[in-house]
Amino acid sequence: MAVPLKYNPFVGGNMALQQTFVMIKPDAVSRGLVGEIIARFEKKGLKIKSMRLEMADPEVVAKHYEIHKERPVYPGLVEFITTGPVVPMIV
């Protein structure tokens, strides 16, 4: 399910707003590193626009990593991402 984002093309005058997708993967979530990872983004001055904890939908993961479908790591990658909760966010 896609998250609609509000886009403001101007921040502080003529500076364009840039956003990117970041996902904290299941191993980092299970190791309790979410707070530390978020703190690193914030220390660099980045703002988190949207964030949630969820189980990744295998169909969404397959589509997201579709560019890697022909690589031998693809099946394991999709399986790994769906083994536990992830923290997708817009930064």
XYZ file of C-alpha atoms in Angstrom:
91
model
C 0.000 0.000 0.000
C 1.540 3.265 -1.102
C 1.748 6.173 1.300
C 0.649 9.436 -0.299
C 3.206 12.130 0.338
C 2.663 15.855 0.392
C 5.247 17.589 -1.751
C 6.371 21.132 -1.144
C 8.682 22.155 -4.024
C 10.153 25.067 -2.081
C 11.726 25.089 1.348
C 13.407 28.236 2.584
C 13.236 30.166 -0.662
C 14.212 28.385 -3.848
C 15.726 25.247 -2.341
C 13.969 22.150 -3.701
C 12.747 19.570 -1.196
C 14.198 16.108 -1.701
C 12.788 12.957 -0.154
C 13.980 9.401 -0.214
C 12.722 6.009 0.896
C 14.664 4.265 3.652
C 13.835 0.883 5.151
C 15.302 -0.483 8.351
C 15.414 -4.205 7.707
C 14.332 -7.078 9.993
C 17.797 -7.847 11.369
C 18.288 -4.273 12.592
C 14.774 -4.208 14.064
C 15.335 -7.490 15.933
C 18.698 -6.251 17.236
C 17.051 -3.117 18.676
C 18.924 -0.687 16.447
C 15.991 1.374 15.162
C 16.520 4.244 17.596
C 20.257 4.422 16.906
C 19.712 4.420 13.131
C 17.087 7.165 13.368
C 19.390 9.183 15.633
C 22.124 9.049 12.982
C 19.777 10.494 10.367
C 18.691 13.240 12.770
C 22.297 14.087 13.735
C 22.949 14.719 10.035
C 20.040 17.170 10.002
C 17.615 14.941 8.109
C 13.943 15.023 9.014
C 11.729 11.953 9.081
C 8.512 12.768 7.225
C 6.773 9.408 7.594
C 7.608 6.214 9.483
C 5.878 3.062 10.657
C 6.610 -0.436 11.933
C 5.076 -3.166 9.791
C 5.440 -6.632 8.365
C 6.461 -6.215 4.739
C 3.984 -7.603 2.217
C 5.786 -10.198 0.036
C 4.098 -8.845 -3.117
C 5.234 -5.278 -2.373
C 8.770 -6.469 -1.584
C 8.893 -8.484 -4.828
C 7.854 -5.412 -6.816
C 10.281 -3.128 -4.944
C 13.256 -5.413 -5.672
C 12.029 -6.388 -9.158
C 15.129 -4.862 -10.768
C 17.175 -7.644 -9.106
C 14.861 -10.469 -10.228
C 17.442 -12.073 -12.543
C 20.158 -12.133 -9.888
C 20.699 -15.285 -7.853
C 20.254 -13.382 -4.566
C 16.693 -12.267 -5.397
C 14.705 -15.143 -3.801
C 16.736 -14.945 -0.603
C 16.420 -11.166 -0.505
C 12.631 -11.254 -0.724
C 12.509 -14.024 1.886
C 14.833 -12.099 4.238
C 12.873 -8.848 4.051
C 9.650 -10.680 4.933
C 11.076 -12.630 7.922
C 10.219 -9.951 10.459
C 9.054 -6.402 10.972
C 10.619 -3.553 9.001
C 10.561 0.207 9.504
C 9.902 1.947 6.190
C 10.267 5.721 6.247
C 10.445 8.815 4.100
C 13.438 10.982 4.990
